[in-house]
Short mmCIF file of C-alpha atoms in Angstrom, two decimals:
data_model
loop_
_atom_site.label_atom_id
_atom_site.label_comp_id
_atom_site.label_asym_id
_atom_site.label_seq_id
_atom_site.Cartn_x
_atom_site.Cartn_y
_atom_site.Cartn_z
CA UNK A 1 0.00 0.00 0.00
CA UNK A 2 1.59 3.25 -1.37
CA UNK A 3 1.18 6.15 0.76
CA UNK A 4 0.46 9.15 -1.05
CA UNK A 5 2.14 12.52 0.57
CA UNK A 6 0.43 14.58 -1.72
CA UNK A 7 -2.50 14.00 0.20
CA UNK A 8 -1.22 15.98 3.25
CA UNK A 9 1.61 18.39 1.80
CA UNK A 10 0.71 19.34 -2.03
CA UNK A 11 4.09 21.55 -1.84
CA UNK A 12 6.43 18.26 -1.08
CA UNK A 13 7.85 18.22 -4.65
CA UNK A 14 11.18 15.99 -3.38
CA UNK A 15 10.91 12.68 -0.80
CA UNK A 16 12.78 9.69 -0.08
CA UNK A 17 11.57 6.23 -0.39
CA UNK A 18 11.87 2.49 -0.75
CA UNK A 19 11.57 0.40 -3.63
CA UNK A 20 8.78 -2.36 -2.99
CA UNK A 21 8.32 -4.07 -6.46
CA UNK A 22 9.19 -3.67 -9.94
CA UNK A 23 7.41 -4.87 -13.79
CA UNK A 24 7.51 -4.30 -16.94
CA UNK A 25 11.30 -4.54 -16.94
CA UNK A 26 12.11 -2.22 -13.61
CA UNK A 27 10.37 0.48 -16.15
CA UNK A 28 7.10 0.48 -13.40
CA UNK A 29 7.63 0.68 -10.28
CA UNK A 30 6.24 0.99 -6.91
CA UNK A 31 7.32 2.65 -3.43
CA UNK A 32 6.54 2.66 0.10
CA UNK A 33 5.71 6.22 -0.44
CA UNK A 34 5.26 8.86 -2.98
CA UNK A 35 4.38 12.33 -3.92
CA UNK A 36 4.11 11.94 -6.92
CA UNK A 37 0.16 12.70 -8.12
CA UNK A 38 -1.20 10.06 -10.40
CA UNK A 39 -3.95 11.18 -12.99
CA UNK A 40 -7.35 10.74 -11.02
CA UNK A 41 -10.57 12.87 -10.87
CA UNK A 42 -9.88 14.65 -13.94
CA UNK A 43 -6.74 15.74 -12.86
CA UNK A 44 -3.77 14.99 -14.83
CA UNK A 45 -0.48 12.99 -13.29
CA UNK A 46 2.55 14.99 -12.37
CA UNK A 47 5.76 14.16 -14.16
CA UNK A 48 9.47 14.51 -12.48
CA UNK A 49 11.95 12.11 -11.74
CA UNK A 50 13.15 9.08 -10.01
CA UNK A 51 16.25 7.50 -9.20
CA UNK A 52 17.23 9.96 -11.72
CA UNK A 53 15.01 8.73 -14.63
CA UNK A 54 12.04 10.97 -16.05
CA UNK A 55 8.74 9.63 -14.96
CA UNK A 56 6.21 9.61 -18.08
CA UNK A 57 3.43 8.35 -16.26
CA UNK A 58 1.55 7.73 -13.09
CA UNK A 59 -0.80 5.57 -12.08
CA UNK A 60 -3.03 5.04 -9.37
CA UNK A 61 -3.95 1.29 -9.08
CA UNK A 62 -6.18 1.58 -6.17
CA UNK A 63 -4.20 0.60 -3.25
CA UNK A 64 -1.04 1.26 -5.15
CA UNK A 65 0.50 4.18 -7.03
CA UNK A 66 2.73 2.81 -10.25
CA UNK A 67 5.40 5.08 -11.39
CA UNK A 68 6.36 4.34 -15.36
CA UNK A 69 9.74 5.38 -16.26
CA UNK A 70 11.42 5.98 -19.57
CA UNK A 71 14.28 4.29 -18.93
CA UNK A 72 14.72 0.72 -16.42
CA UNK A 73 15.41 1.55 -12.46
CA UNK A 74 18.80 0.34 -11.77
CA UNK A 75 17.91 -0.32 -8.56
CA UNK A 76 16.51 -3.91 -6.54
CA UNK A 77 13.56 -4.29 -4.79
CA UNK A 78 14.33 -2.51 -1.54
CA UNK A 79 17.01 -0.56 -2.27
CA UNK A 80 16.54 3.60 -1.00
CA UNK A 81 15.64 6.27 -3.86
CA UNK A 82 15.03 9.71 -4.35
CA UNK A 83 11.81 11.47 -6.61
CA UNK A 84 11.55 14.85 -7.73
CA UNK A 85 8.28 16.18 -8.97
CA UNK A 86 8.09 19.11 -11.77
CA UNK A 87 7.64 22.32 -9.73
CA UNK A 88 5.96 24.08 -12.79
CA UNK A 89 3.14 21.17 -13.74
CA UNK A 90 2.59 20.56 -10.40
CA UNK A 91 1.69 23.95 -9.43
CA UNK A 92 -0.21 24.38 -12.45
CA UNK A 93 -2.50 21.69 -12.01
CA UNK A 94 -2.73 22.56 -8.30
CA UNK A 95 -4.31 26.12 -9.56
CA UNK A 96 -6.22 24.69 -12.22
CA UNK A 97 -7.98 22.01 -9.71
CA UNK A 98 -8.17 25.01 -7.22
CA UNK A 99 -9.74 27.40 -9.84
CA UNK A 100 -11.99 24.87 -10.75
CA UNK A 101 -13.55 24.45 -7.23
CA UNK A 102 -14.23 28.11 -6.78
CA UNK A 103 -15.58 28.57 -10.19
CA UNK A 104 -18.10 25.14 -9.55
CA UNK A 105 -18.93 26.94 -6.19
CA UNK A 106 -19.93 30.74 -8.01
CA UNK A 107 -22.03 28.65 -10.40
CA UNK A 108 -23.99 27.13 -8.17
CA UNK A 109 -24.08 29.21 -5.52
CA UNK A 110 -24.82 32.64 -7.63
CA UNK A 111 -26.55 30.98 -10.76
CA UNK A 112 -27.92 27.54 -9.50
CA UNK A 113 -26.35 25.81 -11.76
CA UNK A 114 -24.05 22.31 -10.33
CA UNK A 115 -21.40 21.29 -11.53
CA UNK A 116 -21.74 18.03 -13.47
CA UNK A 117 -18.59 16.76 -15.10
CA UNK A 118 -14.79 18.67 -14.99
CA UNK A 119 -11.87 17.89 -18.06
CA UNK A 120 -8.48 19.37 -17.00
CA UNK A 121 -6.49 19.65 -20.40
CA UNK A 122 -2.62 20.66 -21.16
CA UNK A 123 -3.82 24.17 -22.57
CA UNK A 124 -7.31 24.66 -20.91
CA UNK A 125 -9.78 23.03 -18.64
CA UNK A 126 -13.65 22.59 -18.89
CA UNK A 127 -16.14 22.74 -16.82
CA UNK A 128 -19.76 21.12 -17.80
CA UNK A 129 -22.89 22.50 -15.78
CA UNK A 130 -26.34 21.89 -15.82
CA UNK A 131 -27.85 25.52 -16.62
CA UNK A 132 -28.53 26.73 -20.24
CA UNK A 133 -28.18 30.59 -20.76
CA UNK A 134 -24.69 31.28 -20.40
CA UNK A 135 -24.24 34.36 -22.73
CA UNK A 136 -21.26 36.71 -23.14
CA UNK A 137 -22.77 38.95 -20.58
CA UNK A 138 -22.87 36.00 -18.12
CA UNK A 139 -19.47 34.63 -18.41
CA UNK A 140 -18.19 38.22 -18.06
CA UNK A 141 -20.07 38.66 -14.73
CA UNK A 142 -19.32 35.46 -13.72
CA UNK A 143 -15.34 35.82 -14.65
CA UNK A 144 -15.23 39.40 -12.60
CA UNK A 145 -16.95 37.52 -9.61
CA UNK A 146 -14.38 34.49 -9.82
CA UNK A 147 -11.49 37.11 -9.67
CA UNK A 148 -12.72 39.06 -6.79
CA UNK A 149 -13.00 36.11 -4.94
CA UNK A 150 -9.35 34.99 -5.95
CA UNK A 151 -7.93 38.25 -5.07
CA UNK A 152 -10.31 38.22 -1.68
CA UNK A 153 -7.48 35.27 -0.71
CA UNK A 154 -9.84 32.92 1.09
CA UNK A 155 -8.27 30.10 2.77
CA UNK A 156 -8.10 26.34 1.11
CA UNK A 157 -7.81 24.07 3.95
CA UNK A 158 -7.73 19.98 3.72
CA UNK A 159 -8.97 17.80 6.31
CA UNK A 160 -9.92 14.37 6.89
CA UNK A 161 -13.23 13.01 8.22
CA UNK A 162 -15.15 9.81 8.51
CA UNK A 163 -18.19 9.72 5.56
CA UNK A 164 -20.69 9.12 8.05
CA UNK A 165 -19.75 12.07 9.78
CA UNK A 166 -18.97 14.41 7.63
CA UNK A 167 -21.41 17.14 6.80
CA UNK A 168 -22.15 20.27 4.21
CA UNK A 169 -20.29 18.71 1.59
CA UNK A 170 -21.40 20.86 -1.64
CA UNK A 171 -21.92 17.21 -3.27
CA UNK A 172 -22.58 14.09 -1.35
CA UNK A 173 -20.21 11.45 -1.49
CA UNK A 174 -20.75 7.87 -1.86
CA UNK A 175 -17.80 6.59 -0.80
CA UNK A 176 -17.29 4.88 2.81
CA UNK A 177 -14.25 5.21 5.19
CA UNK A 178 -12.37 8.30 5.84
CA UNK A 179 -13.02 11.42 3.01
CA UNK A 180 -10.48 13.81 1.98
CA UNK A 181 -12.04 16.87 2.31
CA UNK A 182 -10.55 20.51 0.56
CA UNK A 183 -12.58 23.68 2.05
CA UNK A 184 -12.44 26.87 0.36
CA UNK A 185 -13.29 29.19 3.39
CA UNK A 186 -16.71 30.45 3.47
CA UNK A 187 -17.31 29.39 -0.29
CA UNK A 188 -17.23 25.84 -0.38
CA UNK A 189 -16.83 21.79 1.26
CA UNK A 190 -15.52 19.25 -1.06
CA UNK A 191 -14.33 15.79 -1.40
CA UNK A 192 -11.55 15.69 -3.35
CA UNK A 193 -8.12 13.78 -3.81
CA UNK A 194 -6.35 16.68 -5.66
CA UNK A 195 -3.38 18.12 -4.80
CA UNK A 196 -4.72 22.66 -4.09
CA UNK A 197 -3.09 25.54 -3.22
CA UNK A 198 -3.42 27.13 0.02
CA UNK A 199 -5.27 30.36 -0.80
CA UNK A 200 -7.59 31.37 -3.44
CA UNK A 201 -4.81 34.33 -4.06
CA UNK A 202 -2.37 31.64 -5.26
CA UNK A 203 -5.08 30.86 -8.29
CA UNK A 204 -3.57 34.30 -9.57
CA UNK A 205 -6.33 34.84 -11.95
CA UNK A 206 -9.75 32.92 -14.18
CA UNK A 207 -10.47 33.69 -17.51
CA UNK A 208 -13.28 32.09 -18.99
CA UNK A 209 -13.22 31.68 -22.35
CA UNK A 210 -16.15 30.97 -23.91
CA UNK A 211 -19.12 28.63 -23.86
CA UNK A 212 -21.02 26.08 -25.61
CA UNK A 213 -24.24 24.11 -25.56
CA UNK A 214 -23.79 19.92 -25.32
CA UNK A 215 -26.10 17.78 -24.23
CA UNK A 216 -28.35 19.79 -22.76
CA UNK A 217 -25.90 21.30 -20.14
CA UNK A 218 -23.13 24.15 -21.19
CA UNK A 219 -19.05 23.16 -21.29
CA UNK A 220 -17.30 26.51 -19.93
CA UNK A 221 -13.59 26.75 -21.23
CA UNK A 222 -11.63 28.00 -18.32
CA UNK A 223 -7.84 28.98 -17.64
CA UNK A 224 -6.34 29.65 -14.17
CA UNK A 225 -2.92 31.44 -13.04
CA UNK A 226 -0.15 32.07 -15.76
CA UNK A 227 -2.05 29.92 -18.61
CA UNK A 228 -4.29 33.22 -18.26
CA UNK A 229 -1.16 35.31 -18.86
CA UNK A 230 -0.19 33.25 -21.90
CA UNK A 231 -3.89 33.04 -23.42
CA UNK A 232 -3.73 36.85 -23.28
CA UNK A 233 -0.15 37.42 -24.61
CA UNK A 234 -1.33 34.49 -27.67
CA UNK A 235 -3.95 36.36 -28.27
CA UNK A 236 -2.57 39.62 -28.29
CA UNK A 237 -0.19 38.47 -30.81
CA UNK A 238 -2.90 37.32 -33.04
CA UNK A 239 -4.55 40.62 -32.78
CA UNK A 240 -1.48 42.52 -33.39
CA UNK A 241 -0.37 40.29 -36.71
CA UNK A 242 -4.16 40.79 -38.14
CA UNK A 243 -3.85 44.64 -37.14
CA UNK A 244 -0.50 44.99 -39.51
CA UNK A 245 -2.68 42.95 -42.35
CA UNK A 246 -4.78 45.50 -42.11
CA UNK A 247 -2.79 48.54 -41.55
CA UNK A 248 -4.56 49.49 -38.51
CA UNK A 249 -4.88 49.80 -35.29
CA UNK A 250 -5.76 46.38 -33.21
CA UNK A 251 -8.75 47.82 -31.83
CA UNK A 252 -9.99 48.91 -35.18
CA UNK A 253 -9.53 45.02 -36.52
CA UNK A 254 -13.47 44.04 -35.33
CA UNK A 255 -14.70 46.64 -37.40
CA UNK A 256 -12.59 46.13 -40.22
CA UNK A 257 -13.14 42.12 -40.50
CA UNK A 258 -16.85 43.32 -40.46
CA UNK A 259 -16.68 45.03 -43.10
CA UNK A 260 -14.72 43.24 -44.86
CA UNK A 261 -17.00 40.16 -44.18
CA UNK A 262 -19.91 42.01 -45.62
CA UNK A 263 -18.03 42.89 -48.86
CA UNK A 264 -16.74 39.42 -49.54
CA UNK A 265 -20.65 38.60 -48.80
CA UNK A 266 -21.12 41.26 -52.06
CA UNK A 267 -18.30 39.72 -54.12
CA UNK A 268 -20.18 36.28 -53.60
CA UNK A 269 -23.08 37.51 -54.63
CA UNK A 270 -21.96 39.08 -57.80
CA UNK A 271 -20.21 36.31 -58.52
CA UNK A 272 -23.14 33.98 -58.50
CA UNK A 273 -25.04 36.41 -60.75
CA UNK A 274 -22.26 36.51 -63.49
CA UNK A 275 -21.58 32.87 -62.96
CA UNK A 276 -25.35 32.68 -63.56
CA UNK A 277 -25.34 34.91 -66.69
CA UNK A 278 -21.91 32.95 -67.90
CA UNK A 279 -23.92 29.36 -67.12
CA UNK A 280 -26.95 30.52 -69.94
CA UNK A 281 -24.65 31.58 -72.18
CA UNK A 282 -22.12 28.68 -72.04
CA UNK A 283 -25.33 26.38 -72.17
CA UNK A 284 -26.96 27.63 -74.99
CA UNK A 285 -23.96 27.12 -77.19
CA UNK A 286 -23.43 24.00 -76.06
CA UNK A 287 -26.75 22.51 -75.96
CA UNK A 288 -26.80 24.39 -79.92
CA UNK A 289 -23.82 22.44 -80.86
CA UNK A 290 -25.11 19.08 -80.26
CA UNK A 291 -27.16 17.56 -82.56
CA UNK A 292 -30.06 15.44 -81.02
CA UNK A 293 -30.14 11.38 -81.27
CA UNK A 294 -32.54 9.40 -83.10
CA UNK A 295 -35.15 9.43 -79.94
CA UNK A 296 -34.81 13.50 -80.51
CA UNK A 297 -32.80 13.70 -77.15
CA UNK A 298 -29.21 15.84 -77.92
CA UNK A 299 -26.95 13.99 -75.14
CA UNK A 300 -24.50 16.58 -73.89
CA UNK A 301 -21.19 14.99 -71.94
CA UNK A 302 -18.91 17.37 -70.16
CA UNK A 303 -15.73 15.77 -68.09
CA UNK A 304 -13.10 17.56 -65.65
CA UNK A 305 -10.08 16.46 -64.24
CA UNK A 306 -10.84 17.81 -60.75
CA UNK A 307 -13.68 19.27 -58.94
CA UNK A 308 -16.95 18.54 -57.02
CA UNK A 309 -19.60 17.99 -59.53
CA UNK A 310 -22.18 19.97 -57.53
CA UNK A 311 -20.30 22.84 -59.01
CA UNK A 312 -21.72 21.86 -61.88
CA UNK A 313 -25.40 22.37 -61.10
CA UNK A 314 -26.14 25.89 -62.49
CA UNK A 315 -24.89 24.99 -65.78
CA UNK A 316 -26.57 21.56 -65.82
CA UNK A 317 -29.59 23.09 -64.91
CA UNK A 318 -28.93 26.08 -67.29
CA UNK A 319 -28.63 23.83 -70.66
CA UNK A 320 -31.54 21.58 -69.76
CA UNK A 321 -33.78 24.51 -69.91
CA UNK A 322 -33.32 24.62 -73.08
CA UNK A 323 -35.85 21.35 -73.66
CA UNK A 324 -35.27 18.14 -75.02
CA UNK A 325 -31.31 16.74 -73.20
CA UNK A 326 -29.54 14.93 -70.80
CA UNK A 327 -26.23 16.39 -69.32
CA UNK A 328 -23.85 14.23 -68.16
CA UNK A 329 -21.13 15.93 -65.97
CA UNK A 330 -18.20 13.93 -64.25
CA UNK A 331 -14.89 14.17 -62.21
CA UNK A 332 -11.89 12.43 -62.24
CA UNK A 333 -10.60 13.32 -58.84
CA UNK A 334 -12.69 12.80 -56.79
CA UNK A 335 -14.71 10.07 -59.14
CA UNK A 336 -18.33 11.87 -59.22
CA UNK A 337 -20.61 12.36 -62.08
CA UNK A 338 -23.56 14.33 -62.39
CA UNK A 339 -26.73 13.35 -64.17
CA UNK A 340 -29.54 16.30 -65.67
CA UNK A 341 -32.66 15.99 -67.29
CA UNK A 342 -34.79 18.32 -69.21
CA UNK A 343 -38.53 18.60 -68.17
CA UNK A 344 -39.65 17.21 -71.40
CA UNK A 345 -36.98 14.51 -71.61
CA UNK A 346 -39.12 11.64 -69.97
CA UNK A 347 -36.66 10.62 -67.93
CA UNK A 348 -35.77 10.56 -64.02
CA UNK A 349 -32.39 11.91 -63.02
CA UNK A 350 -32.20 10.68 -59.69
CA UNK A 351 -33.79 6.86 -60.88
CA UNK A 352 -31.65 6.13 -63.74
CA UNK A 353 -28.59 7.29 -62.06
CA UNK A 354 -28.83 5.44 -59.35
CA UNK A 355 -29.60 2.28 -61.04
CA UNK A 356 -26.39 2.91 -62.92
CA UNK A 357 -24.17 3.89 -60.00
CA UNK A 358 -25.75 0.32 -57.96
CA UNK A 359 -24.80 -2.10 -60.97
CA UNK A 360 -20.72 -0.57 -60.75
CA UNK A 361 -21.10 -0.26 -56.54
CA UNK A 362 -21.39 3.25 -56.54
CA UNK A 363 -24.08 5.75 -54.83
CA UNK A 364 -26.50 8.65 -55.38
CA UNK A 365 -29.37 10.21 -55.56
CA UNK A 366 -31.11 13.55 -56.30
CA UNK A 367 -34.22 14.59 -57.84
CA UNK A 368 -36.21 13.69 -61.20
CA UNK A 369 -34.60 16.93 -62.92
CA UNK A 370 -30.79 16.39 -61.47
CA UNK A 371 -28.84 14.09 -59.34
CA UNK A 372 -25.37 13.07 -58.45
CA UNK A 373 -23.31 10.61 -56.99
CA UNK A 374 -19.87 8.97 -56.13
CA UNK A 375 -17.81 6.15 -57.81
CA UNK A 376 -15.76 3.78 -56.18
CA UNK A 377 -13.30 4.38 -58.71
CA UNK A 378 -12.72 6.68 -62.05
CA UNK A 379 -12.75 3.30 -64.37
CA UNK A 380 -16.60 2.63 -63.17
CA UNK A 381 -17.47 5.86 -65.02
CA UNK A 382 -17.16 4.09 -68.29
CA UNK A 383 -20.05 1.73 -67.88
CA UNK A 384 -22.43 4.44 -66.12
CA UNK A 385 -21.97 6.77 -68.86
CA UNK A 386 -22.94 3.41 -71.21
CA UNK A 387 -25.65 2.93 -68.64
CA UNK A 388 -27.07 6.26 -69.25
CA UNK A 389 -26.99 6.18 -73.30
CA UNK A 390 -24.12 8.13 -73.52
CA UNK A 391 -21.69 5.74 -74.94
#
């Protein structure tokens, strides 16, 4: 049974102790004792070393903590050695976990909405909550409401208590025995194996993101202590390299990508229209310069080397209005083809396609005027174009 010294001194980032097994080659191994934090409750492991070797993972195995190194231990089953944990990750996590339970706390306590599920990641952490609502006006209030109460430097105490006994626990626990139990003076009472700093002032600073509907609850993105700094200073950057794009100011780059937003949404437009023009005009002189088939249909065959054949559409659509054709549009890569039919043709696009496309393992569909599909291959095209009369 590994004792775990994070539980009762999360600032112990060196100990001594003593071997008690190895596996996997000496490469996991397990002590009498370790403060070393192994990823549980969301929170991830710490990293360090031991013996002198970098420690890649940690794992708690219930009863026992395993320690996976990337290299073997040179040492025997045992034999004395010394960890170090990573002062930086380690305090990190400790004000991410510690962040977390104050912001849990504010949303429940000042919006009444709990806490359901918490993902600490490498760059940001999440927090899921049962409440709907949470607009940029929220989060803002919320976020100045988290920071006074950081800066207010309440007290984060852990103690230990029998389940039974224990009592105003934000969340129950189901668990029997003795609870760990991290209090967040006057704010909150939870259980919790995480390793937390001793003051709310340590946290440094929240910044919450943004937010986003899933499931029927809302995932806040949040970011404690210097990963606040270095959000800021990213996004600064980002700012200031789309400000020199634009030869302005960075507060004038909103404004500008608004405008410039709406006059791409103009360009698009016009495009379309002339497209549109180009589409009767390019249709009409092909639909002109092919002469009908004996049933009085003219067959019309366009291929391209690359594209998505829904580009196509306008100008499929555009040459069947002049009566009496089929269009028959395809792509190399990817292998697509697109099948058109004029109104008086008397036949259905999306039917005869996609008995073609089935017979070469293809699929499609569409409507009686126009339809498209995929091919598993360019060679197929060759008996769906026979398939369709145009061989």
């Amino acid at each position: 049974m590994t004792e775990r010294l994070y539980y009762t001194d999360a600032y112990q980032l060196s100990f001594s102790a003593t071997v008690r097994a190895l596996a996997d080659d000496a490469r996991r191994v397990y002590l009498d004792r370790t403060a070393f934090y192994p990823t549980s409750g969301g929170q991830p492991h710490d990293r360090g070393v031991l013996g002198g070797i970098t420690v890649t993972d940690v794992i708690d195995e219930d009863d026992r903590v395993a320690h996976v190194l990337a290299e073997p231990l040179p040492l025997e089953v045992g034999a004395p050695v010394m960890g170090v944990i990573d002062p930086e990750r380690r305090m990190d996590h400790m004000r991410q976990h510690s962040g977390q339970h104050l912001l849990s706390a504010l949303f429940a306590d000042q919006y009444g909405w709990p806490t359901v599920s918490v993902h600490f990641g490498a760059e940001s952490s999440t927090i899921d909550i049962a409440g709907t609502g949470v607009d940029v006006d929220v989060l803002r209030d919320a976020e100045a409401s988290a920071n006074a109460l950081i800066w207010s430097n309440r007290e984060i105490t852990v103690s230990f208590e029998d389940a039974r006994a224990a009592t105003g626990l934000r969340k129950p626990s189901d668990r029997d025995g003795t609870l760990r139990i991290v209090t967040i003076a006057g704010l909150d009472k939870s259980a919790c194996g995480g390793t937390h700093v001793r003051g709310t002032g340590e946290i440094g600073s929240v910044l919450l993101r943004r937010a986003e509907r899933t499931k029927g609850q809302t995932r806040v993105e949040f970011l404690c202590g210097m990963r606040t700094v270095r959000r800021a200073r990213a996004d600064a950057a980002l700012l200031t390299s789309a400000a020199r794009l634009f030869t302005a100011a960075p507060d004038d780059v909103p404004s500008l990508v608004e405008r410039l937003q709406q006059r791409t949404l103009e360009l698009e437009r016009e495009q379309r229209r002339l497209a549109g023009e180009l589409a009767v005009h390019e249709a009409r002189a092909l639909w002109t310069a092919t002469m009908p088939s004996p049933d009085g249909l003219r067959r019309i065959r366009l291929t391209h080397e690359r594209g998505a054949v829904r580009d196509f559409e306008p100008l499929a659509q555009a040459i069947c209005g002049n009566g009496a054709c089929a269009v028959l549009i395809s792509t190399q890569s990817p292998a697509g083809v697109l099948f058109a039919t004029a109104a008086d043709s008397g036949l259905d696009a999306a039917l005869t396609l996609r008995a073609a496309l089935t017979a070469v393992g293809g699929r499609g569909g569409g409507s009686p005027r126009i339809a498209q599909g995929s091919l598993p291959s360019a060679e197929a095209l060759t008996a769906v174009s026979i398939a369709l009369g145009f061989a």
